[in-house]
Coordinates of C-alpha atoms in Angstrom, one line a residue:
M4 CA -7.4 -45.0 -5.9
K5 CA -10.6 -45.4 -8.1
D6 CA -9.4 -48.5 -10.0
A7 CA -8.4 -50.2 -6.6
F8 CA -11.4 -49.2 -5.0
D9 CA -13.6 -50.7 -7.8
N10 CA -11.4 -53.9 -7.5
G11 CA -12.4 -54.2 -3.9
S12 CA -9.7 -52.5 -1.8
R13 CA -10.8 -50.6 1.0
S14 CA -7.6 -49.1 2.4
V15 CA -3.8 -48.2 1.1
A16 CA -0.6 -48.7 2.9
I17 CA 1.5 -45.4 3.0
K18 CA 5.4 -45.6 3.3
A19 CA 6.9 -42.5 4.5
F20 CA 10.3 -41.2 6.0
I21 CA 9.6 -39.0 9.0
N22 CA 12.5 -37.5 10.6
G23 CA 14.8 -40.1 9.0
Q24 CA 12.6 -42.9 10.3
K25 CA 10.6 -45.3 7.8
R26 CA 7.0 -45.7 8.8
V27 CA 4.4 -47.5 7.2
Q28 CA 0.7 -46.8 8.0
E29 CA -2.6 -48.1 6.7
Y30 CA -5.5 -45.6 5.8
H31 CA -8.9 -46.4 4.9
F32 CA -9.9 -44.8 1.7
V33 CA -12.4 -42.8 3.7
K34 CA -10.1 -41.1 5.6
I35 CA -7.8 -40.4 2.5
H36 CA -11.0 -38.7 0.8
T37 CA -11.4 -36.7 4.5
F38 CA -7.6 -35.7 4.0
M39 CA -8.3 -34.5 0.4
L40 CA -11.2 -32.6 1.3
I41 CA -9.4 -30.7 4.3
N42 CA -6.5 -29.9 2.0
T43 CA -9.1 -28.6 -1.0
Y44 CA -11.1 -26.6 1.7
Q45 CA -8.2 -25.4 3.7
P46 CA -8.3 -21.6 2.7
A47 CA -12.2 -21.6 3.0
M48 CA -12.3 -23.3 6.3
A49 CA -9.3 -20.8 7.6
S50 CA -11.1 -18.0 6.2
A51 CA -14.7 -19.0 8.1
C52 CA -13.0 -19.4 11.3
K53 CA -11.6 -16.0 11.1
L54 CA -14.9 -14.5 10.1
F55 CA -17.0 -16.6 12.8
D56 CA -15.0 -15.5 15.4
H57 CA -14.9 -11.8 14.1
V58 CA -18.8 -11.6 13.8
V59 CA -19.1 -13.1 17.4
T60 CA -16.6 -11.0 19.4
N61 CA -16.2 -7.6 17.3
L62 CA -19.1 -7.2 14.9
N63 CA -22.1 -5.0 16.2
L64 CA -24.9 -7.7 15.3
S65 CA -27.7 -8.8 17.8
E66 CA -27.6 -12.3 19.2
H67 CA -30.5 -13.2 16.7
Y68 CA -28.6 -12.4 13.7
V69 CA -25.3 -13.9 15.0
S70 CA -27.0 -17.1 16.0
L71 CA -28.7 -17.3 12.4
F72 CA -25.2 -16.6 10.6
L73 CA -23.3 -19.1 12.9
A74 CA -25.7 -22.0 11.6
E75 CA -25.2 -21.1 7.8
P76 CA -22.7 -23.6 5.9
I77 CA -19.4 -21.8 4.9
V78 CA -20.1 -23.0 1.1
Q79 CA -23.7 -21.3 1.2
L80 CA -23.8 -18.6 -1.4
V81 CA -24.8 -15.3 -0.3
Q82 CA -28.2 -14.7 -1.0
G83 CA -30.2 -11.9 -2.5
L84 CA -27.9 -10.8 -5.2
Y85 CA -28.4 -10.9 -8.9
V86 CA -25.0 -10.5 -10.6
M87 CA -22.6 -11.9 -8.0
D88 CA -22.5 -15.4 -6.6
F89 CA -19.8 -16.0 -3.8
P90 CA -20.0 -18.2 -0.8
I91 CA -20.2 -17.0 2.7
W92 CA -16.5 -18.0 3.8
K93 CA -15.2 -15.4 1.1
L94 CA -16.5 -12.7 3.3
G95 CA -13.6 -13.2 5.5
C96 CA -11.9 -11.0 3.1
L97 CA -13.2 -8.1 4.8
L98 CA -11.4 -8.5 8.0
G99 CA -8.8 -5.8 8.8
E100 CA -6.7 -5.1 6.0
E101 CA -7.3 -7.9 3.9
W102 CA -7.4 -7.6 0.0
V103 CA -11.4 -7.5 -0.7
E104 CA -12.1 -10.1 -3.2
E105 CA -13.3 -8.7 -6.5
D106 CA -16.9 -10.8 -6.2
V107 CA -17.2 -9.5 -2.7
F108 CA -16.4 -5.9 -3.9
N109 CA -19.1 -6.4 -6.5
G110 CA -21.6 -7.5 -4.2
M111 CA -21.0 -4.4 -2.1
A112 CA -21.8 -2.4 -5.0
E113 CA -24.8 -4.4 -5.9
L114 CA -26.2 -3.7 -2.5
L115 CA -25.5 -0.1 -2.6
Y116 CA -27.3 0.0 -5.9
F117 CA -30.6 -1.7 -4.1
R118 CA -30.7 0.5 -1.3
C119 CA -30.7 3.6 -3.6
A120 CA -33.2 2.1 -5.8
A121 CA -35.5 1.2 -2.9
A122 CA -35.8 4.7 -1.7
P123 CA -38.0 6.3 -4.4
L124 CA -40.2 3.6 -4.9
E125 CA -42.4 5.7 -7.3
N126 CA -39.5 6.3 -10.0
E127 CA -36.8 4.5 -11.7
P128 CA -33.3 4.4 -9.8
E129 CA -31.6 7.6 -10.5
F130 CA -28.4 6.0 -8.9
I131 CA -26.5 3.4 -11.3
F132 CA -23.1 1.5 -9.8
L133 CA -21.6 -0.5 -12.5
P134 CA -19.6 -3.7 -11.8
T135 CA -16.0 -3.9 -12.2
S136 CA -16.4 -6.1 -15.4
F137 CA -18.2 -2.9 -17.1
F138 CA -15.1 -1.0 -17.7
N139 CA -12.8 -4.2 -18.2
N140 CA -14.9 -5.2 -21.2
A141 CA -15.8 -1.7 -22.5
W142 CA -11.9 -1.2 -22.9
H143 CA -11.5 -4.4 -24.6
L144 CA -14.1 -3.6 -27.0
Y145 CA -13.0 -0.3 -27.6
T146 CA -9.8 -1.5 -28.9
Q147 CA -11.1 -3.9 -31.3
E148 CA -11.7 -2.8 -34.9
P149 CA -14.7 -2.3 -35.7
R150 CA -15.6 -0.9 -32.3
L151 CA -18.9 -2.5 -31.6
Y152 CA -21.3 -2.2 -28.4
S153 CA -22.0 -5.5 -26.8
I154 CA -25.4 -6.6 -25.4
E155 CA -24.6 -5.2 -22.0
L156 CA -23.5 -2.0 -23.3
L157 CA -26.2 -1.5 -25.8
E158 CA -28.6 -2.3 -22.7
L159 CA -26.7 0.3 -20.7
R160 CA -26.9 3.1 -23.6
E161 CA -30.8 2.4 -23.6
R162 CA -31.1 2.7 -20.0
L163 CA -29.2 6.2 -19.9
C164 CA -31.0 7.7 -22.9
S165 CA -34.8 6.5 -21.7
T166 CA -35.0 6.8 -18.0
A167 CA -33.8 9.5 -15.7
F168 CA -30.6 9.1 -14.0
H169 CA -28.6 11.6 -12.1
T170 CA -25.1 9.6 -11.2
V171 CA -23.3 6.8 -12.9
S172 CA -20.5 5.5 -10.9
F173 CA -17.9 2.8 -11.7
I174 CA -14.6 1.3 -10.5
V175 CA -11.4 0.9 -12.5
W176 CA -8.5 -1.4 -12.1
H177 CA -5.3 0.2 -13.1
N178 CA -1.8 -0.6 -12.1
N179 CA -2.8 -3.0 -9.4
H180 CA -5.1 -0.9 -7.5
Y181 CA -8.8 0.2 -7.7
A182 CA -10.2 4.1 -8.2
S183 CA -13.7 5.2 -8.5
Y184 CA -15.2 7.5 -11.1
I185 CA -18.8 9.3 -11.1
Y186 CA -20.4 10.8 -14.1
K187 CA -23.3 13.3 -13.1
E188 CA -24.0 14.3 -16.8
S189 CA -21.6 17.3 -17.0
P190 CA -18.3 18.3 -18.8
Q191 CA -16.2 16.2 -16.3
L192 CA -16.0 12.8 -14.8
F193 CA -15.3 13.0 -11.0
H194 CA -12.3 10.8 -9.8
N195 CA -10.9 9.8 -6.5
D196 CA -8.1 7.7 -5.7
S197 CA -7.0 6.7 -2.3
L198 CA -3.1 6.5 -3.4
G199 CA -3.5 9.8 -5.2
H200 CA -2.8 8.3 -8.3
P201 CA -3.7 10.3 -11.6
P202 CA -7.0 8.9 -13.5
A203 CA -6.0 5.7 -15.5
P204 CA -5.2 7.1 -19.2
N205 CA -8.1 5.2 -21.3
V206 CA -11.2 6.2 -18.8
L207 CA -12.0 9.3 -20.9
F208 CA -11.8 7.9 -24.2
V209 CA -13.6 4.8 -23.4
F210 CA -16.4 6.3 -21.4
S211 CA -17.0 9.1 -24.1
W212 CA -17.4 6.5 -26.6
L213 CA -20.0 4.7 -24.5
L214 CA -21.9 8.0 -24.6
D215 CA -21.2 8.7 -28.2
S216 CA -24.5 9.6 -30.3
L217 CA -26.5 9.9 -27.1
D218 CA -28.4 12.9 -26.2
L219 CA -26.1 13.5 -23.2
L220 CA -23.1 15.7 -22.1
I221 CA -19.9 13.8 -22.8
P222 CA -17.3 14.7 -20.7
T223 CA -14.2 16.0 -21.7
R224 CA -11.8 16.3 -18.5
I225 CA -11.5 14.3 -15.1
Q226 CA -11.5 16.1 -12.0
S227 CA -9.6 14.4 -9.3
G228 CA -10.8 15.0 -5.7
T229 CA -9.2 15.0 -2.4
I230 CA -9.4 11.9 0.0
S231 CA -7.6 10.3 2.8
K232 CA -4.6 8.3 1.5
Q233 CA -3.3 4.9 2.3
T234 CA 0.1 4.4 3.5
T235 CA 2.3 1.5 4.2
S236 CA 1.1 1.6 7.8
V237 CA -2.7 2.7 7.7
G238 CA -5.2 1.8 5.4
Y239 CA -2.7 -0.4 3.3
G240 CA -5.3 -2.9 2.0
S241 CA -8.5 -0.8 1.5
C242 CA -8.4 0.7 -1.7
E243 CA -11.5 -1.2 -2.6
I244 CA -13.1 0.2 0.5
A245 CA -11.9 3.5 -0.2
A246 CA -13.3 3.5 -3.7
H247 CA -16.6 2.0 -2.6
N248 CA -17.0 4.7 0.0
F249 CA -16.6 7.6 -2.3
I250 CA -19.3 6.4 -4.3
K251 CA -21.4 5.8 -1.3
A252 CA -20.5 9.0 0.4
D253 CA -21.7 10.6 -3.0
A254 CA -25.0 8.9 -3.0
D255 CA -25.8 9.5 0.7
D256 CA -24.6 12.8 2.4
E257 CA -25.0 11.1 5.9
I258 CA -22.3 8.5 5.0
P259 CA -19.0 9.5 6.7
L260 CA -15.9 9.7 4.4
W261 CA -13.4 7.1 4.8
D262 CA -10.1 7.6 6.8
A263 CA -7.0 5.6 6.5
R264 CA -6.5 6.0 10.2
S265 CA -9.7 4.5 11.1
S266 CA -10.6 1.9 8.1
H267 CA -11.6 -1.2 9.9
P268 CA -14.9 0.1 10.8
F269 CA -15.6 0.6 7.4
H270 CA -14.9 -2.8 6.6
D271 CA -17.0 -4.1 9.5
K272 CA -19.8 -2.0 8.3
A273 CA -19.6 -3.5 4.7
L274 CA -19.5 -6.9 6.4
Q275 CA -22.5 -6.3 8.8
E276 CA -24.4 -5.1 5.9
L277 CA -24.0 -8.1 3.7
I278 CA -24.6 -10.6 6.3
I279 CA -28.0 -8.7 7.3
F280 CA -28.8 -8.7 3.7
H281 CA -27.9 -12.4 3.1
L282 CA -30.2 -13.6 6.2
T283 CA -33.0 -11.3 5.3
A284 CA -33.0 -12.5 1.8
K285 CA -33.2 -16.1 3.1
T286 CA -36.7 -15.5 5.0
C287 CA -38.1 -14.0 1.7
R288 CA -37.8 -17.4 0.1
P289 CA -39.3 -19.1 -1.9
S290 CA -39.4 -15.7 -3.7
T291 CA -36.5 -14.6 -5.5
F292 CA -34.7 -11.5 -6.9
V293 CA -37.1 -11.5 -9.9
D294 CA -39.8 -11.3 -7.6
W295 CA -38.9 -7.9 -5.9
V296 CA -38.0 -5.8 -8.8
T297 CA -39.3 -4.4 -12.3
Q298 CA -37.2 -3.6 -15.0
C299 CA -36.4 0.0 -16.1
T300 CA -36.1 -0.7 -19.7
T301 CA -37.8 -3.0 -22.1
T302 CA -34.9 -4.8 -24.0
T303 CA -35.3 -7.0 -27.3

């Protein structure tokens, strides 16, 4: 089509057989391009339609926030995050028992870290919530010979040994499922899994390797907690929501524990928080994330 356009053509004749009948139709290149865009963005359009309808009819947002959000382009990146980049239409994965996309899941973790960090303004944040890439990358490095820390892991080790912290939280993907882990400088890692699965077999070795030679207690066992369980009829798409809630509730005693029988409000709460954060971050422009924070450690 590009060559034909360069040679002066502006339309194309399409021959098709529809219900056994031969049909020939002429289409302008602009219309063909429109068809291509519709097909390319169909998943985004479908997700955005469901998302905007849910925001208007079900989400507990003020009319002000609703009107601002509905005016956003669906490909607009969610604002205010540092590690994650994802467009607004992907927030549709938070509806119902949909599988939460990993970028959105990590955005939720980032926002929780920001909220906890903002509370004690006079001190470094004592709550650390690592992205899902942390354990994936650490496990890969652990299996290499020789075992060497990446720059990111070296910076994390510096953070742990040079500043105060009370919690290191992270999520592990194992057997097509997410589960949460919490370290509190004690002989055990705390673990919770909304399917009741045992801890992943490599977690203790990898996390102990991360802490090796640091002046910190290295966990020697994993203690599994008891939380509500997903079933085929309730909470079946909520493993990420449940894993996030276990960490969130540990960080804040006022957060209710996730319950498979009433999972939808937890999805809505995550969606509401990300929308408000996005719209608030936009009002702060032209300042950006780097204007709002200071580093906990000095890296070289």
